[in-house]
Amino acid sequence: MTKSRRMLVVCAGLLCSIFLSMQMSMTAQASNTKNYVNDLNGGVASILDPGSKNSTEVINATVKELNLTFPAEEEISSGLVMANVKDAVNVRSDANEDASKVGKLYKDCGGTILERRDGWTKIQSGTLIGWAKDEYLLFGDDAKALANDVGRMIAQINTETLRVRTEADQNAGVLGLLPKGDIVDVVDNSNPEWVCIDYEGADGYVSAEYVTVDFQIDSGETLEEIKAREAAEREAKRHVNYGEYTTDADTTQLLAALVQCEAGCESYEGQLAVASVVMNRVRSGAYPNSIHGVIYASGQFTPALNGKVNTVYESGRISASCVQAAQEAISGVSNVGDMTHFRRNNGRDGLVIGNHVFY
């Protein structure tokens, strides 16, 4: 039993005692005296007359004195809660500010009410379960209105292959096919036999018999999910394509020679990273605008300054992987985003690939 409900029982008991005392002190005919004991199993409403001004005042005063807050029945029965924030609200392991954070509920995200206590609500949103302060949440009609505004109706295909037709008719033309498990946005599902869906930007129709329609609201994230997503975003951010840089075979060989000198013993990922740094400098206004100029810029790449790059270039003894890394970087591929520096990994902050840190 939650704290608020235990206090409600105590409150009800106190009120019962008050009113029993009041009734005993009143002069009345025995035949008109109400049997309160028999009415106890009916709850507070059966003990107190809802129309009595005095009983209402006693309830309100007692609730205020005990600092009780009771959720409206429709709020719990609806089960819906939505975030009411500009960015995100912290979700905690318990109903207090000092409890550890377990995740975040973002703007326009929603979930299910599990429990309410002392100005906090325990929610479930996706795999996230925890407590959030009521002041950052919407309940009841407000929650429903926001959910209808930001949520979306989806349909999941539950047959092997489903035809998408141009009209809600078995004889209509076919726009395309959808595989089992595919999810599409629903435009209209008012027809019990057909569901209108968004098919590649056009209205298409699928048989309602072969889809499962559901209303979807974005969910919050646990701390573990946040870390995994951010890691994936960082990984995706460093893989970019800047477009091909036009050059000749000799210049490509020169870049491959530098890669050989700087990262010949590294993995292909490390070799491509070195080549990407060179090409990022070529594209940057802070460095020479040619591969040759970047490689031989004063004080930059030690193998170029001590003559090793020239030796490797002239010998032609360059590994196939270094040549491939040079070619891929020249084609516009980068696996280090727009980073323009690297060095031997010495604990410096940055992207670590093999024995190098890129920044």
Tab-separated table of C-alpha atoms in Angstrom:
chain	number	residue	atom	x	y	z
A	1	MET	CA	0.000	0.000	0.000
A	2	THR	CA	1.408	3.404	-0.942
A	3	LYS	CA	2.113	6.054	1.663
A	4	SER	CA	-0.736	8.255	0.423
A	5	ARG	CA	-3.264	5.415	0.560
A	6	ARG	CA	-2.171	4.400	4.072
A	7	MET	CA	-2.644	7.996	5.157
A	8	LEU	CA	-6.054	8.050	3.477
A	9	VAL	CA	-7.123	5.041	5.578
A	10	VAL	CA	-5.880	6.776	8.725
A	11	CYS	CA	-7.703	9.934	7.687
A	12	ALA	CA	-10.897	8.015	7.079
A	13	GLY	CA	-10.604	6.359	10.492
A	14	LEU	CA	-10.144	9.695	12.216
A	15	LEU	CA	-13.097	11.173	10.408
A	16	CYS	CA	-15.244	8.188	11.336
A	17	SER	CA	-14.387	8.704	14.991
A	18	ILE	CA	-15.199	12.405	14.770
A	19	PHE	CA	-18.561	11.823	13.221
A	20	LEU	CA	-19.468	8.970	15.556
A	21	SER	CA	-18.728	11.271	18.470
A	22	MET	CA	-20.807	14.019	16.902
A	23	GLN	CA	-23.724	11.650	16.377
A	24	MET	CA	-23.532	10.314	19.938
A	25	SER	CA	-23.681	13.818	21.335
A	26	MET	CA	-26.735	14.760	19.309
A	27	THR	CA	-30.281	14.301	20.560
A	28	ALA	CA	-32.108	12.012	18.164
A	29	GLN	CA	-34.648	9.211	18.073
A	30	ALA	CA	-33.090	5.757	18.321
A	31	SER	CA	-35.030	4.637	15.280
A	32	ASN	CA	-33.440	7.408	13.167
A	33	THR	CA	-29.844	6.782	14.227
A	34	LYS	CA	-27.650	5.578	11.351
A	35	ASN	CA	-25.695	2.347	11.837
A	36	TYR	CA	-22.183	3.490	10.877
A	37	VAL	CA	-20.541	0.192	11.763
A	38	ASN	CA	-22.540	-1.639	9.095
A	39	ASP	CA	-21.591	1.004	6.556
A	40	LEU	CA	-17.826	0.864	7.081
A	41	ASN	CA	-17.239	-1.578	4.246
A	42	GLY	CA	-18.662	0.957	1.820
A	43	GLY	CA	-15.685	3.337	2.091
A	44	VAL	CA	-15.520	7.000	3.030
A	45	ALA	CA	-18.409	7.929	0.743
A	46	SER	CA	-20.813	5.677	2.647
A	47	ILE	CA	-19.859	7.170	5.995
A	48	LEU	CA	-19.978	10.850	5.118
A	49	ASP	CA	-22.889	12.518	3.417
A	50	PRO	CA	-21.474	13.940	0.145
A	51	GLY	CA	-23.937	16.790	0.342
A	52	SER	CA	-22.923	17.868	3.817
A	53	LYS	CA	-20.957	21.088	3.887
A	54	ASN	CA	-19.472	20.221	7.278
A	55	SER	CA	-18.169	16.827	6.138
A	56	THR	CA	-16.556	18.371	3.056
A	57	GLU	CA	-14.872	21.012	5.183
A	58	VAL	CA	-13.551	18.390	7.601
A	59	ILE	CA	-12.134	16.306	4.744
A	60	ASN	CA	-10.476	19.290	3.086
A	61	ALA	CA	-9.031	20.553	6.351
A	62	THR	CA	-7.681	17.124	7.281
A	63	VAL	CA	-6.181	16.551	3.844
A	64	LYS	CA	-4.532	19.975	3.997
A	65	GLU	CA	-3.222	19.366	7.507
A	66	LEU	CA	-1.697	16.006	6.552
A	67	ASN	CA	-0.419	17.369	3.223
A	68	LEU	CA	-2.084	14.581	1.292
A	69	THR	CA	-2.473	14.579	-2.498
A	70	PHE	CA	-4.693	12.014	-4.140
A	71	PRO	CA	-4.630	11.381	-7.905
A	72	ALA	CA	-7.931	11.590	-9.690
A	73	GLU	CA	-9.344	8.141	-10.451
A	74	GLU	CA	-9.480	8.896	-14.171
A	75	GLU	CA	-5.761	9.690	-14.161
A	76	ILE	CA	-4.849	6.255	-12.853
A	77	SER	CA	-7.441	4.433	-14.928
A	78	SER	CA	-6.209	6.119	-18.116
A	79	GLY	CA	-2.674	4.878	-17.407
A	80	LEU	CA	-1.163	7.565	-19.647
A	81	VAL	CA	1.524	10.048	-18.667
A	82	MET	CA	3.402	12.453	-20.953
A	83	ALA	CA	6.502	14.552	-20.416
A	84	ASN	CA	5.824	18.272	-20.008
A	85	VAL	CA	9.319	19.687	-20.600
A	86	LYS	CA	11.334	21.614	-23.174
A	87	ASP	CA	14.109	19.038	-23.239
A	88	ALA	CA	13.994	16.120	-20.796
A	89	VAL	CA	13.096	15.186	-17.229
A	90	ASN	CA	15.305	12.961	-15.093
A	91	VAL	CA	13.793	9.647	-14.035
A	92	ARG	CA	15.046	8.377	-10.681
A	93	SER	CA	15.174	5.117	-8.761
A	94	ASP	CA	12.936	6.486	-5.996
A	95	ALA	CA	10.547	9.362	-5.336
A	96	ASN	CA	13.070	11.963	-4.176
A	97	GLU	CA	15.681	14.318	-5.617
A	98	ASP	CA	18.581	12.453	-4.007
A	99	ALA	CA	17.747	9.114	-5.613
A	100	SER	CA	20.039	7.936	-8.383
A	101	LYS	CA	19.147	8.691	-11.994
A	102	VAL	CA	18.020	5.698	-14.026
A	103	GLY	CA	17.211	7.465	-17.291
A	104	LYS	CA	15.469	10.346	-19.032
A	105	LEU	CA	11.981	11.021	-20.372
A	106	TYR	CA	12.234	13.421	-23.283
A	107	LYS	CA	9.890	16.065	-24.662
A	108	ASP	CA	6.857	14.510	-26.399
A	109	CYS	CA	7.640	11.099	-24.881
A	110	GLY	CA	5.107	9.189	-22.814
A	111	GLY	CA	4.547	6.123	-20.723
A	112	THR	CA	2.301	4.266	-18.310
A	113	ILE	CA	1.515	5.234	-14.729
A	114	LEU	CA	2.595	2.557	-12.252
A	115	GLU	CA	2.240	4.435	-8.966
A	116	ARG	CA	1.878	7.943	-7.545
A	117	ARG	CA	3.256	9.267	-4.299
A	118	ASP	CA	4.103	12.619	-2.704
A	119	GLY	CA	4.192	14.644	-5.921
A	120	TRP	CA	6.047	11.945	-7.854
A	121	THR	CA	4.877	9.368	-10.374
A	122	LYS	CA	6.425	6.000	-11.080
A	123	ILE	CA	6.310	5.424	-14.824
A	124	GLN	CA	7.191	2.825	-17.403
A	125	SER	CA	8.294	4.171	-20.768
A	126	GLY	CA	9.780	1.527	-23.028
A	127	THR	CA	12.336	-0.285	-20.894
A	128	LEU	CA	12.683	2.722	-18.571
A	129	ILE	CA	11.037	2.322	-15.152
A	130	GLY	CA	11.402	4.932	-12.422
A	131	TRP	CA	10.084	8.043	-10.693
A	132	ALA	CA	9.598	11.531	-12.149
A	133	LYS	CA	8.285	14.708	-10.492
A	134	ASP	CA	4.653	15.491	-11.264
A	135	GLU	CA	5.466	19.113	-12.117
A	136	TYR	CA	7.223	17.877	-15.261
A	137	LEU	CA	4.408	15.538	-16.347
A	138	LEU	CA	0.954	15.697	-17.906
A	139	PHE	CA	-1.953	13.489	-16.887
A	140	GLY	CA	-5.553	12.832	-17.910
A	141	ASP	CA	-6.987	14.836	-20.809
A	142	ASP	CA	-3.825	16.951	-21.128
A	143	ALA	CA	-1.724	13.829	-21.601
A	144	LYS	CA	-4.187	12.387	-24.103
A	145	ALA	CA	-4.263	15.616	-26.106
A	146	LEU	CA	-0.472	15.755	-26.343
A	147	ALA	CA	-0.238	12.057	-27.191
A	148	ASN	CA	-2.715	12.490	-30.032
A	149	ASP	CA	-0.688	15.421	-31.304
A	150	VAL	CA	2.792	13.855	-31.224
A	151	GLY	CA	2.061	10.135	-31.479
A	152	ARG	CA	1.579	8.176	-34.659
A	153	MET	CA	-0.538	5.265	-35.789
A	154	ILE	CA	1.491	2.432	-37.276
A	155	ALA	CA	0.688	-0.859	-38.946
A	156	GLN	CA	2.909	-3.943	-38.784
A	157	ILE	CA	2.631	-6.521	-41.544
A	158	ASN	CA	1.770	-9.988	-40.173
A	159	THR	CA	1.731	-12.031	-43.379
A	160	GLU	CA	4.647	-13.130	-45.568
A	161	THR	CA	4.005	-10.671	-48.421
A	162	LEU	CA	1.260	-8.054	-48.522
A	163	ARG	CA	0.041	-6.207	-51.606
A	164	VAL	CA	-0.377	-2.460	-51.314
A	165	ARG	CA	-3.255	-1.369	-53.533
A	166	THR	CA	-4.146	2.002	-55.048
A	167	GLU	CA	-7.679	1.864	-53.616
A	168	ALA	CA	-9.581	0.001	-50.917
A	169	ASP	CA	-10.570	-2.735	-53.329
A	170	GLN	CA	-9.232	-6.237	-54.006
A	171	ASN	CA	-9.348	-5.520	-57.725
A	172	ALA	CA	-7.439	-2.228	-57.514
A	173	GLY	CA	-3.948	-1.831	-58.927
A	174	VAL	CA	-0.898	-2.790	-56.888
A	175	LEU	CA	1.524	-0.074	-55.760
A	176	GLY	CA	4.019	-2.514	-54.324
A	177	LEU	CA	4.674	-5.300	-51.838
A	178	LEU	CA	5.505	-5.224	-48.133
A	179	PRO	CA	7.380	-8.034	-46.335
A	180	LYS	CA	6.347	-9.582	-43.037
A	181	GLY	CA	7.391	-7.517	-40.028
A	182	ASP	CA	7.636	-4.252	-41.970
A	183	ILE	CA	6.191	-1.189	-40.199
A	184	VAL	CA	4.424	1.653	-42.004
A	185	ASP	CA	2.598	4.816	-40.960
A	186	VAL	CA	-1.188	4.697	-40.952
A	187	VAL	CA	-3.029	7.525	-42.692
A	188	ASP	CA	-6.556	6.327	-41.866
A	189	ASN	CA	-7.970	3.187	-40.267
A	190	SER	CA	-11.642	4.124	-40.053
A	191	ASN	CA	-12.517	1.446	-42.623
A	192	PRO	CA	-12.876	-1.902	-40.778
A	193	GLU	CA	-11.691	-3.864	-43.835
A	194	TRP	CA	-8.921	-1.654	-45.224
A	195	VAL	CA	-6.125	0.417	-43.719
A	196	CYS	CA	-4.833	3.438	-45.600
A	197	ILE	CA	-1.054	3.663	-45.216
A	198	ASP	CA	1.779	5.901	-46.336
A	199	TYR	CA	3.576	3.970	-49.076
A	200	GLU	CA	6.643	5.821	-50.327
A	201	GLY	CA	4.852	9.159	-50.022
A	202	ALA	CA	1.582	8.024	-51.602
A	203	ASP	CA	-1.657	6.720	-50.085
A	204	GLY	CA	-1.840	2.950	-50.310
A	205	TYR	CA	-4.370	0.445	-49.042
A	206	VAL	CA	-3.761	-2.888	-47.307
A	207	SER	CA	-6.210	-5.453	-46.003
A	208	ALA	CA	-6.870	-4.909	-42.293
A	209	GLU	CA	-6.847	-8.668	-41.848
A	210	TYR	CA	-3.101	-8.856	-42.446
A	211	VAL	CA	-1.833	-5.960	-40.332
A	212	THR	CA	-1.658	-5.105	-36.659
A	213	VAL	CA	-2.483	-1.457	-36.010
A	214	ASP	CA	-1.058	0.269	-32.954
A	215	PHE	CA	-0.653	3.805	-31.617
A	216	GLN	CA	2.980	4.609	-30.936
A	217	ILE	CA	4.449	7.240	-28.620
A	218	ASP	CA	8.172	7.806	-28.273
A	219	SER	CA	9.715	6.339	-25.121
A	220	GLY	CA	12.335	7.495	-22.678
A	221	GLU	CA	15.769	5.924	-22.346
A	222	THR	CA	17.664	4.192	-19.559
A	223	LEU	CA	21.180	5.398	-18.802
A	224	GLU	CA	22.533	2.282	-20.538
A	225	GLU	CA	20.485	3.024	-23.662
A	226	ILE	CA	21.672	6.637	-23.666
A	227	LYS	CA	25.321	5.546	-23.521
A	228	ALA	CA	24.828	3.018	-26.326
A	229	ARG	CA	23.036	5.557	-28.532
A	230	GLU	CA	25.668	8.235	-27.989
A	231	ALA	CA	28.433	5.752	-28.827
A	232	ALA	CA	26.617	4.796	-32.030
A	233	GLU	CA	26.171	8.465	-32.931
A	234	ARG	CA	29.863	9.139	-32.424
A	235	GLU	CA	30.702	6.160	-34.596
A	236	ALA	CA	28.340	7.320	-37.350
A	237	LYS	CA	29.606	10.901	-37.150
A	238	ARG	CA	33.197	9.938	-37.875
A	239	HIS	CA	32.227	8.050	-41.035
A	240	VAL	CA	31.522	10.696	-43.650
A	241	ASN	CA	32.073	11.226	-47.358
A	242	TYR	CA	33.273	14.641	-48.467
A	243	GLY	CA	33.259	13.919	-52.175
A	244	GLU	CA	36.058	12.870	-54.466
A	245	TYR	CA	39.277	14.834	-54.686
A	246	THR	CA	40.686	14.781	-58.194
A	247	THR	CA	44.358	13.908	-58.402
A	248	ASP	CA	46.802	11.732	-60.311
A	249	ALA	CA	48.244	8.287	-59.637
A	250	ASP	CA	51.586	9.669	-58.441
A	251	THR	CA	49.920	11.816	-55.787
A	252	THR	CA	47.816	8.862	-54.655
A	253	GLN	CA	51.052	6.873	-54.344
A	254	LEU	CA	52.598	9.690	-52.295
A	255	LEU	CA	49.702	9.645	-49.842
A	256	ALA	CA	49.947	5.853	-49.629
A	257	ALA	CA	53.663	6.197	-48.848
A	258	LEU	CA	52.908	8.539	-45.944
A	259	VAL	CA	50.264	6.138	-44.641
A	260	GLN	CA	52.844	3.322	-44.886
A	261	CYS	CA	55.312	5.344	-42.831
A	262	GLU	CA	52.828	6.507	-40.204
A	263	ALA	CA	50.542	3.472	-39.895
A	264	GLY	CA	51.970	0.587	-41.913
A	265	CYS	CA	51.663	-1.752	-38.917
A	266	GLU	CA	48.178	-0.537	-37.941
A	267	SER	CA	44.867	-2.064	-38.940
A	268	TYR	CA	43.191	-0.879	-42.119
A	269	GLU	CA	40.969	1.308	-39.928
A	270	GLY	CA	44.079	3.031	-38.579
A	271	GLN	CA	45.580	3.435	-42.040
A	272	LEU	CA	42.389	4.983	-43.421
A	273	ALA	CA	42.290	7.342	-40.420
A	274	VAL	CA	45.770	8.703	-41.223
A	275	ALA	CA	44.872	9.194	-44.881
A	276	SER	CA	41.623	10.901	-43.813
A	277	VAL	CA	43.519	13.389	-41.647
A	278	VAL	CA	45.621	14.405	-44.656
A	279	MET	CA	42.541	14.873	-46.840
A	280	ASN	CA	40.744	16.813	-44.081
A	281	ARG	CA	43.677	19.230	-44.053
A	282	VAL	CA	43.540	19.568	-47.834
A	283	ARG	CA	39.865	20.573	-47.549
A	284	SER	CA	40.530	22.931	-44.643
A	285	GLY	CA	41.441	26.552	-45.218
A	286	ALA	CA	44.018	26.368	-42.419
A	287	TYR	CA	46.412	24.166	-44.417
A	288	PRO	CA	47.776	23.952	-47.988
A	289	ASN	CA	45.092	22.945	-50.475
A	290	SER	CA	47.021	20.062	-52.041
A	291	ILE	CA	48.079	16.614	-50.837
A	292	HIS	CA	51.727	17.372	-51.594
A	293	GLY	CA	51.556	20.683	-49.752
A	294	VAL	CA	49.957	19.130	-46.659
A	295	ILE	CA	52.401	16.235	-46.473
A	296	TYR	CA	55.474	18.432	-46.770
A	297	ALA	CA	54.217	21.332	-44.678
A	298	SER	CA	56.872	22.470	-42.218
A	299	GLY	CA	56.779	20.791	-38.822
A	300	GLN	CA	53.916	18.424	-39.595
A	301	PHE	CA	54.697	14.820	-40.580
A	302	THR	CA	58.077	13.597	-39.332
A	303	PRO	CA	58.503	10.869	-42.019
A	304	ALA	CA	58.117	13.557	-44.691
A	305	LEU	CA	60.670	15.790	-43.010
A	306	ASN	CA	63.340	13.101	-42.517
A	307	GLY	CA	63.061	11.754	-46.065
A	308	LYS	CA	61.449	8.402	-45.220
A	309	VAL	CA	58.308	9.157	-47.266
A	310	ASN	CA	60.439	9.841	-50.340
A	311	THR	CA	62.358	6.591	-49.869
A	312	VAL	CA	59.199	4.508	-49.571
A	313	TYR	CA	57.561	6.314	-52.476
A	314	GLU	CA	60.544	5.748	-54.785
A	315	SER	CA	60.925	2.090	-53.762
A	316	GLY	CA	57.301	1.321	-54.526
A	317	ARG	CA	57.240	-1.041	-51.514
A	318	ILE	CA	53.843	0.053	-50.236
A	319	SER	CA	51.312	-2.423	-48.887
A	320	ALA	CA	48.082	-2.905	-50.806
A	321	SER	CA	46.074	-1.856	-47.748
A	322	CYS	CA	47.892	1.503	-47.533
A	323	VAL	CA	47.248	2.138	-51.221
A	324	GLN	CA	43.591	1.243	-50.727
A	325	ALA	CA	43.354	3.575	-47.698
A	326	ALA	CA	44.826	6.427	-49.747
A	327	GLN	CA	42.404	5.772	-52.618
A	328	GLU	CA	39.389	5.612	-50.300
A	329	ALA	CA	40.336	8.821	-48.504
A	330	ILE	CA	40.848	10.613	-51.829
A	331	SER	CA	37.397	9.401	-52.913
A	332	GLY	CA	35.956	11.393	-50.006
A	333	VAL	CA	35.619	8.759	-47.287
A	334	SER	CA	36.648	9.671	-43.737
A	335	ASN	CA	36.423	7.508	-40.634
A	336	VAL	CA	37.544	10.318	-38.319
A	337	GLY	CA	34.987	12.954	-39.249
A	338	ASP	CA	36.708	16.306	-39.802
A	339	MET	CA	39.642	15.689	-37.438
A	340	THR	CA	42.961	17.111	-38.644
A	341	HIS	CA	45.491	15.793	-36.117
A	342	PHE	CA	46.792	12.524	-34.735
A	343	ARG	CA	49.666	11.367	-32.592
A	344	ARG	CA	50.888	8.359	-30.693
A	345	ASN	CA	48.290	7.560	-28.039
A	346	ASN	CA	49.533	9.076	-24.790
A	347	GLY	CA	46.236	9.431	-22.965
A	348	ARG	CA	45.171	12.576	-24.757
A	349	ASP	CA	41.412	12.997	-25.249
A	350	GLY	CA	40.275	12.014	-28.688
A	351	LEU	CA	39.359	9.102	-30.903
A	352	VAL	CA	41.675	6.176	-30.267
A	353	ILE	CA	42.320	3.817	-33.187
A	354	GLY	CA	45.068	1.320	-32.622
A	355	ASN	CA	48.187	3.063	-31.300
A	356	HIS	CA	47.086	6.542	-32.396
A	357	VAL	CA	44.718	9.116	-30.948
A	358	PHE	CA	42.945	11.376	-33.447
A	359	TYR	CA	41.617	14.836	-32.618
